[in-house]
Amino acid sequence: MMILNDKKLVNLIKYTPSIVVGFFAITVNVIIIKDNQDKANASIQSLRDDIIENNKNTIKQSTDKAYDYILYKKRGVIDELKTLSQQRVNEAHAIAMNIYNNNQNKPQTTVTKLITDALRPIRFYQGRGYFFIFQMDGVNILHGLKPYLEGDSAWDAQDLRGAYILREHIALIKQQNGEAFYDWWYQKPGEPIQKEYQKIGFGKHFAPYDWFIGTGEYIADIENDLKESLLKSVIDFEHTENQSLFIIDTQGNILANGNKQHNLALLTQSNAALTQKIASEAITQGSFMALNKQTANTTNNSKTEIGYLRKIEGWDWVIGSYFNASHVNRYIEIKQQEAQALNQKKLFNIISLSVFSTLFMVGVSLIVSSLITRRFNRFQQRIEQNINALENSKKKLHYSALHDALTGLANRSLLMEKINEGIKSAKLHNQLLAVVFIDLDDFKRVNDCNGHSAGDELLKSIAQRFKHAFDLNDTVSRFGGDEFVFCFPQLNHINEAYLKIEKIQQLFEDKFIIHGHEIKTQCSIGASMYPADDHHAEGLIHKADIVLYKSKTELKGSTTFYHHQLNEELQYKYLLENKLKDALSNQQIFVLYQPQIDATTEKIVAVEALARWGHPTLGTISPTDFIGIAEEIGLIKPIGLFVFTQACKDILSISPNGPNAIKVSINISPNQLMSADFIESMTQITDEIGIQRCRITLEITENVMLNELGKTYNILTELKKRNFCISLDDFGTGFSSLSYLNMLPFDELKIDSCFINNITVNEQSKTLVKSILAISDAYKMITVAEGVERKEQLILLQSLGCHLIQGFYFDKPLTLAQLQKKLPKTQS
């Protein structure tokens, strides 16, 4: 048994600590070295995976963006063809009508030759398009491509499907008020006569000679034009140095290749095996595929490209993008060398520190070092805890300062920061930036019907949809209340902004489930663009807000992009709103009177009172500009009462009550008619002035009856009991229904000037006026024709049995003094 003497104990105390420390130091160093090596390897692998995944996401986004753009353009081919055909035919019709109007004194054969000579040489659709003219019985008047067919009848011409081409065209034109789109099958020039292609065209009736003028184009040719355009434009979509976008057909032929650098020249006609593999394996939904420069089956990763492919149905196209994995390998090798150098430096520092610590600890008492170490550890833990607590608080405060408390979205401060960053980037890279301001429609109704907690939950649900729907570069902010603002940076074309907005609208198509209830909502949108609309964040937000107001007032759920003319219109509207508030008190509103003439005697029997606004600096302002504003800001009732009162006083002053007294028609706005005190106000005013109520005709428009027909019936019935006359203004221009005439007590129908304008030259307008007069006779109503400006219109209306005539042919709106001079003494 070994005896532990003092010397041995001393040696044990002397050397044991150094041995133990040395052992642990070596062990620790080995562990640290191995751990650093493992971390370095894991870091390199993670870096490799991240780079490849990022490259895959990048080529997928590029391909999807180009794919969506191609589909968008493809779906619009037929609509574009229809629009172009209609525009061309309208131009040809206008040319023919102008020649006819300028040569009415010449024989039809002469005018026909002038028209055909003018239209024959016109070409469009890259020289393929031309005009043709047929009589409505099928005789060819003009054929821009085959003049030898002129004079022949094509009434019995059929395509290979047995359809009578011309008969069907003419039938459609007659059924659709003189103009119609149509499609047919026809031989293409240079193609076998047994092979026909579908065409779409447009025809318009030329009434003077009972022709129709038309044109058409092959859908296949328009699609081919679009394909050529897309092959040029799609390849220019955004891509990186290590990325290439391409288009091939389903036979493997290369249609477009976006990057022809030597190191990315993957797709060549000599590598047919690869292009055929791509064409055969591509699917519409999209998929990744390993590609190779040599053969399609090699497994050499260093030469393998990674591509993302999508097949476009209907066109037999495959669109894709790829990147070279060998670039990733070279980048990883560089990073690995850097990491190894850094790791060696760290290891040297660690070993040096370890040796120094070992020597230091050998010379220090184990007990003292142990106490100091424990004390130090306690202090370190407290310090780390305090630092972590401060860091967490700082992060929370920073997050709260930049995010909305309810939805977690960015707030105004962060939004401004992101917009400013986006503007700098757009300026640097010559790109666009969109600011999109949205407002929920009828959000107050959600709060009123379901409670404010439901409204808050709806805002949270909307915010969650926004968060998951857009790219990391895009920013969405809750701007306040039910308003949200998007910032879409890095745009290369305004069409990308349209697609983003369309995506926002799609997010509202599905209902929201809030507290177990389904809530359907939509949003109105205003948008502004950098640099076209403004160069500053505040200006872009302000202008997007301006056009948002335009969207909500004109059509909820719509989108409006900012433009300078709109801003001028809104500024002018705001100016009119401010000035209109003082117009009555400053005696700027006045009344003019337009005579209504008895069609038989051609004498004045009534007048229409018309409100006018004369401003000392703005001049005379049209009622079409200020009446709508007065309705919006609540001034229509006082203005309406003023006009009613003034008209009653004026007419009584120049035409006392009696059998020959002239009547006065006064327009009543829907807001004024539906007010609770309207009937009593009208009654009190007429009683105080002393004018007979049977002399007063109250004109109302059809839109007042759309939502509250029952209430309208009660009001008009009571007015009739009190001897007021009721007129339906602008009959036939809105949602006219015979049921209104059957239910409501109208005394008079006013025929809008849009029907009178063409009554002498347009048979349809003449027929409509005849119908209105027949309806009025059936209901024993008086008819008033507005907008009569020519003698031939007057003569025709007299022959049709119209009762009263109103228009510039007799007089424009007159002052009271001018009107009094025109009245016979028996009436004044």
Tab-separated table of N, CA, C and O in Angstrom, residues 563-633:
chain	number	residue	atom	x	y	z
A	563	HIS	N	-54.029	60.773	-62.496
A	563	HIS	CA	-53.532	61.502	-63.648
A	563	HIS	C	-53.800	62.990	-63.415
A	563	HIS	O	-54.689	63.373	-62.655
A	564	HIS	N	-53.016	63.837	-64.065
A	564	HIS	CA	-53.031	65.269	-63.748
A	564	HIS	C	-54.378	65.924	-64.059
A	564	HIS	O	-54.815	66.827	-63.352
A	565	GLN	N	-55.047	65.467	-65.120
A	565	GLN	CA	-56.347	66.061	-65.446
A	565	GLN	C	-57.356	65.810	-64.328
A	565	GLN	O	-58.135	66.686	-63.974
A	566	LEU	N	-57.307	64.620	-63.753
A	566	LEU	CA	-58.201	64.297	-62.644
A	566	LEU	C	-57.933	65.201	-61.462
A	566	LEU	O	-58.860	65.674	-60.802
A	567	ASN	N	-56.664	65.489	-61.187
A	567	ASN	CA	-56.332	66.372	-60.073
A	567	ASN	C	-56.896	67.768	-60.317
A	567	ASN	O	-57.434	68.406	-59.401
A	568	GLU	N	-56.789	68.236	-61.557
A	568	GLU	CA	-57.336	69.554	-61.874
A	568	GLU	C	-58.853	69.571	-61.693
A	568	GLU	O	-59.417	70.548	-61.178
A	569	GLU	N	-59.518	68.466	-62.105
A	569	GLU	CA	-60.974	68.383	-61.934
A	569	GLU	C	-61.354	68.414	-60.458
A	569	GLU	O	-62.303	69.106	-60.062
A	570	LEU	N	-60.618	67.674	-59.639
A	570	LEU	CA	-60.934	67.633	-58.207
A	570	LEU	C	-60.671	68.985	-57.550
A	570	LEU	O	-61.441	69.428	-56.695
A	571	GLN	N	-59.551	69.642	-57.948
A	571	GLN	CA	-59.259	70.952	-57.386
A	571	GLN	C	-60.363	71.953	-57.752
A	571	GLN	O	-60.779	72.769	-56.930
A	572	TYR	N	-60.822	71.847	-59.006
A	572	TYR	CA	-61.908	72.726	-59.431
A	572	TYR	C	-63.190	72.422	-58.662
A	572	TYR	O	-63.923	73.328	-58.247
A	573	LYS	N	-63.438	71.146	-58.414
A	573	LYS	CA	-64.623	70.751	-57.651
A	573	LYS	C	-64.547	71.277	-56.220
A	573	LYS	O	-65.519	71.791	-55.674
A	574	TYR	N	-63.359	71.154	-55.568
A	574	TYR	CA	-63.194	71.676	-54.208
A	574	TYR	C	-63.409	73.195	-54.187
A	574	TYR	O	-63.997	73.749	-53.244
A	575	LEU	N	-62.903	73.862	-55.242
A	575	LEU	CA	-63.093	75.308	-55.319
A	575	LEU	C	-64.578	75.644	-55.406
A	575	LEU	O	-65.067	76.544	-54.705
A	576	LEU	N	-65.311	74.896	-56.271
A	576	LEU	CA	-66.745	75.146	-56.401
A	576	LEU	C	-67.481	74.864	-55.091
A	576	LEU	O	-68.420	75.587	-54.728
A	577	GLU	N	-67.066	73.812	-54.368
A	577	GLU	CA	-67.709	73.506	-53.087
A	577	GLU	C	-67.584	74.683	-52.123
A	577	GLU	O	-68.568	75.075	-51.472
A	578	ASN	N	-66.384	75.243	-52.010
A	578	ASN	CA	-66.165	76.357	-51.087
A	578	ASN	C	-66.946	77.591	-51.516
A	578	ASN	O	-67.537	78.295	-50.684
A	579	LYS	N	-66.956	77.870	-52.826
A	579	LYS	CA	-67.644	79.068	-53.309
A	579	LYS	C	-69.167	78.907	-53.226
A	579	LYS	O	-69.876	79.880	-52.966
A	580	LEU	N	-69.644	77.670	-53.441
A	580	LEU	CA	-71.090	77.442	-53.471
A	580	LEU	C	-71.724	77.662	-52.096
A	580	LEU	O	-72.903	78.015	-52.008
A	581	LYS	N	-70.960	77.471	-51.028
A	581	LYS	CA	-71.498	77.629	-49.679
A	581	LYS	C	-71.994	79.052	-49.422
A	581	LYS	O	-72.895	79.264	-48.600
A	582	ASP	N	-71.397	80.021	-50.112
A	582	ASP	CA	-71.795	81.424	-49.912
A	582	ASP	C	-72.591	81.979	-51.085
A	582	ASP	O	-72.905	83.173	-51.107
A	583	ALA	N	-72.878	81.118	-52.085
A	583	ALA	CA	-73.517	81.632	-53.299
A	583	ALA	C	-74.910	82.197	-53.019
A	583	ALA	O	-75.270	83.258	-53.535
A	584	LEU	N	-75.726	81.497	-52.188
A	584	LEU	CA	-77.074	81.992	-51.897
A	584	LEU	C	-77.023	83.291	-51.103
A	584	LEU	O	-77.713	84.260	-51.418
A	585	SER	N	-76.192	83.283	-50.055
A	585	SER	CA	-76.136	84.481	-49.205
A	585	SER	C	-75.584	85.679	-49.960
A	585	SER	O	-75.901	86.836	-49.637
A	586	ASN	N	-74.733	85.435	-50.958
A	586	ASN	CA	-74.176	86.525	-51.764
A	586	ASN	C	-75.019	86.839	-52.993
A	586	ASN	O	-74.592	87.608	-53.862
A	587	GLN	N	-76.225	86.228	-53.076
A	587	GLN	CA	-77.186	86.493	-54.154
A	587	GLN	C	-76.586	86.233	-55.540
A	587	GLN	O	-76.816	86.957	-56.499
A	588	GLN	N	-75.807	85.129	-55.636
A	588	GLN	CA	-75.206	84.753	-56.913
A	588	GLN	C	-76.069	83.754	-57.676
A	588	GLN	O	-75.877	83.555	-58.872
A	589	ILE	N	-77.007	83.087	-56.976
A	589	ILE	CA	-77.916	82.157	-57.639
A	589	ILE	C	-79.099	82.947	-58.205
A	589	ILE	O	-79.705	83.751	-57.492
A	590	PHE	N	-79.399	82.738	-59.484
A	590	PHE	CA	-80.531	83.419	-60.098
A	590	PHE	C	-81.279	82.438	-60.986
A	590	PHE	O	-80.818	81.313	-61.220
A	591	VAL	N	-82.442	82.861	-61.476
A	591	VAL	CA	-83.326	81.968	-62.221
A	591	VAL	C	-83.562	82.531	-63.626
A	591	VAL	O	-83.840	83.723	-63.783
A	592	LEU	N	-83.452	81.654	-64.641
A	592	LEU	CA	-83.816	81.976	-66.018
A	592	LEU	C	-85.011	81.119	-66.412
A	592	LEU	O	-85.294	80.095	-65.776
A	593	TYR	N	-85.691	81.520	-67.481
A	593	TYR	CA	-86.920	80.824	-67.877
A	593	TYR	C	-86.871	80.516	-69.370
A	593	TYR	O	-86.655	81.410	-70.192
A	594	GLN	N	-87.058	79.250	-69.706
A	594	GLN	CA	-87.105	78.863	-71.119
A	594	GLN	C	-88.562	78.577	-71.502
A	594	GLN	O	-89.221	77.739	-70.887
A	595	PRO	N	-89.033	79.265	-72.525
A	595	PRO	CA	-90.448	79.113	-72.906
A	595	PRO	C	-90.764	77.702	-73.403
A	595	PRO	O	-89.941	77.034	-74.023
A	596	GLN	N	-92.005	77.285	-73.134
A	596	GLN	CA	-92.569	76.054	-73.681
A	596	GLN	C	-93.744	76.472	-74.572
A	596	GLN	O	-94.689	77.124	-74.119
A	597	ILE	N	-93.683	76.078	-75.856
A	597	ILE	CA	-94.573	76.596	-76.893
A	597	ILE	C	-95.642	75.565	-77.209
A	597	ILE	O	-95.341	74.366	-77.358
A	598	ASP	N	-96.878	76.036	-77.321
A	598	ASP	CA	-97.955	75.160	-77.773
A	598	ASP	C	-97.681	74.784	-79.235
A	598	ASP	O	-97.510	75.667	-80.092
A	599	ALA	N	-97.641	73.485	-79.525
A	599	ALA	CA	-97.271	73.042	-80.867
A	599	ALA	C	-98.290	73.448	-81.916
A	599	ALA	O	-97.961	73.579	-83.096
A	600	THR	N	-99.527	73.670	-81.517
A	600	THR	CA	-100.582	74.025	-82.472
A	600	THR	C	-100.587	75.520	-82.753
A	600	THR	O	-100.567	75.953	-83.907
A	601	THR	N	-100.612	76.337	-81.671
A	601	THR	CA	-100.727	77.791	-81.838
A	601	THR	C	-99.373	78.482	-81.924
A	601	THR	O	-99.295	79.642	-82.323
A	602	GLU	N	-98.280	77.735	-81.511
A	602	GLU	CA	-96.925	78.275	-81.448
A	602	GLU	C	-96.845	79.510	-80.555
A	602	GLU	O	-96.107	80.461	-80.822
A	603	LYS	N	-97.622	79.485	-79.466
A	603	LYS	CA	-97.597	80.554	-78.460
A	603	LYS	C	-97.056	79.998	-77.149
A	603	LYS	O	-97.165	78.809	-76.859
A	604	ILE	N	-96.492	80.902	-76.352
A	604	ILE	CA	-95.935	80.502	-75.057
A	604	ILE	C	-97.078	80.166	-74.105
A	604	ILE	O	-97.958	80.998	-73.851
A	605	VAL	N	-97.077	78.951	-73.558
A	605	VAL	CA	-98.097	78.561	-72.583
A	605	VAL	C	-97.477	78.188	-71.242
A	605	VAL	O	-98.183	78.069	-70.234
A	606	ALA	N	-96.162	77.985	-71.232
A	606	ALA	CA	-95.497	77.613	-69.982
A	606	ALA	C	-94.014	77.920	-70.116
A	606	ALA	O	-93.515	78.222	-71.215
A	607	VAL	N	-93.305	77.874	-68.980
A	607	VAL	CA	-91.853	78.061	-68.974
A	607	VAL	C	-91.242	77.053	-68.015
A	607	VAL	O	-91.906	76.559	-67.099
A	608	GLU	N	-89.976	76.770	-68.240
A	608	GLU	CA	-89.224	75.944	-67.279
A	608	GLU	C	-88.256	76.847	-66.538
A	608	GLU	O	-87.475	77.583	-67.147
A	609	ALA	N	-88.293	76.801	-65.201
A	609	ALA	CA	-87.388	77.590	-64.368
A	609	ALA	C	-86.057	76.874	-64.262
A	609	ALA	O	-86.001	75.701	-63.891
A	610	LEU	N	-84.963	77.583	-64.583
A	610	LEU	CA	-83.627	76.980	-64.614
A	610	LEU	C	-82.699	77.770	-63.697
A	610	LEU	O	-82.541	78.987	-63.834
A	611	ALA	N	-82.068	77.068	-62.748
A	611	ALA	CA	-81.151	77.710	-61.803
A	611	ALA	C	-79.833	78.010	-62.496
A	611	ALA	O	-79.307	77.194	-63.250
A	612	ARG	N	-79.279	79.178	-62.226
A	612	ARG	CA	-77.971	79.577	-62.755
A	612	ARG	C	-77.140	80.173	-61.621
A	612	ARG	O	-77.667	80.712	-60.657
A	613	TRP	N	-75.821	80.036	-61.769
A	613	TRP	CA	-74.893	80.566	-60.754
A	613	TRP	C	-73.900	81.480	-61.456
A	613	TRP	O	-73.132	81.055	-62.295
A	614	GLY	N	-73.945	82.752	-61.098
A	614	GLY	CA	-73.003	83.712	-61.648
A	614	GLY	C	-72.020	84.155	-60.574
A	614	GLY	O	-72.394	84.806	-59.601
A	615	HIS	N	-70.753	83.781	-60.732
A	615	HIS	CA	-69.731	84.120	-59.737
A	615	HIS	C	-68.903	85.295	-60.256
A	615	HIS	O	-68.582	85.355	-61.451
A	616	PRO	N	-68.533	86.230	-59.390
A	616	PRO	CA	-67.832	87.431	-59.868
A	616	PRO	C	-66.482	87.145	-60.516
A	616	PRO	O	-66.038	87.905	-61.369
A	617	THR	N	-65.781	86.069	-60.112
A	617	THR	CA	-64.468	85.761	-60.699
A	617	THR	C	-64.502	84.520	-61.579
A	617	THR	O	-63.771	84.441	-62.565
A	618	LEU	N	-65.325	83.554	-61.232
A	618	LEU	CA	-65.379	82.314	-62.012
A	618	LEU	C	-66.319	82.415	-63.202
A	618	LEU	O	-66.333	81.533	-64.061
A	619	GLY	N	-67.154	83.452	-63.224
A	619	GLY	CA	-68.101	83.610	-64.320
A	619	GLY	C	-69.347	82.756	-64.098
A	619	GLY	O	-69.647	82.306	-63.001
A	620	THR	N	-70.090	82.531	-65.213
A	620	THR	CA	-71.304	81.714	-65.130
A	620	THR	C	-70.930	80.240	-65.103
A	620	THR	O	-70.226	79.760	-65.982
A	621	ILE	N	-71.413	79.541	-64.084
A	621	ILE	CA	-71.057	78.128	-63.876
A	621	ILE	C	-72.246	77.266	-64.269
A	621	ILE	O	-73.376	77.507	-63.829
A	622	SER	N	-71.981	76.254	-65.080
A	622	SER	CA	-73.039	75.387	-65.601
A	622	SER	C	-73.729	74.622	-64.470
A	622	SER	O	-73.072	74.170	-63.524
A	623	PRO	N	-75.050	74.444	-64.576
A	623	PRO	CA	-75.752	73.623	-63.574
A	623	PRO	C	-75.206	72.208	-63.502
A	623	PRO	O	-75.235	71.590	-62.444
A	624	THR	N	-74.707	71.672	-64.627
A	624	THR	CA	-74.140	70.315	-64.589
A	624	THR	C	-72.924	70.246	-63.685
A	624	THR	O	-72.577	69.170	-63.197
A	625	ASP	N	-72.253	71.398	-63.440
A	625	ASP	CA	-71.088	71.420	-62.561
A	625	ASP	C	-71.463	71.604	-61.104
A	625	ASP	O	-70.824	71.021	-60.224
A	626	PHE	N	-72.506	72.440	-60.803
A	626	PHE	CA	-72.718	72.741	-59.384
A	626	PHE	C	-73.925	72.042	-58.768
A	626	PHE	O	-73.992	71.947	-57.529
A	627	ILE	N	-74.880	71.529	-59.560
A	627	ILE	CA	-76.043	70.871	-58.954
A	627	ILE	C	-75.620	69.592	-58.228
A	627	ILE	O	-76.044	69.318	-57.098
A	628	GLY	N	-74.765	68.783	-58.882
A	628	GLY	CA	-74.291	67.555	-58.234
A	628	GLY	C	-73.527	67.847	-56.960
A	628	GLY	O	-73.655	67.145	-55.950
A	629	ILE	N	-72.705	68.923	-56.975
A	629	ILE	CA	-71.954	69.301	-55.775
A	629	ILE	C	-72.918	69.732	-54.675
A	629	ILE	O	-72.744	69.398	-53.496
A	630	ALA	N	-73.939	70.489	-55.047
A	630	ALA	CA	-74.922	70.919	-54.049
A	630	ALA	C	-75.604	69.737	-53.383
A	630	ALA	O	-75.874	69.750	-52.173
A	631	GLU	N	-75.876	68.679	-54.147
A	631	GLU	CA	-76.474	67.472	-53.561
A	631	GLU	C	-75.510	66.799	-52.598
A	631	GLU	O	-75.914	66.325	-51.535
A	632	GLU	N	-74.209	66.761	-52.950
A	632	GLU	CA	-73.230	66.079	-52.107
A	632	GLU	C	-73.011	66.801	-50.783
A	632	GLU	O	-72.849	66.154	-49.740
A	633	ILE	N	-72.985	68.133	-50.787
A	633	ILE	CA	-72.652	68.872	-49.563
A	633	ILE	C	-73.906	69.382	-48.841
A	633	ILE	O	-73.796	70.156	-47.884
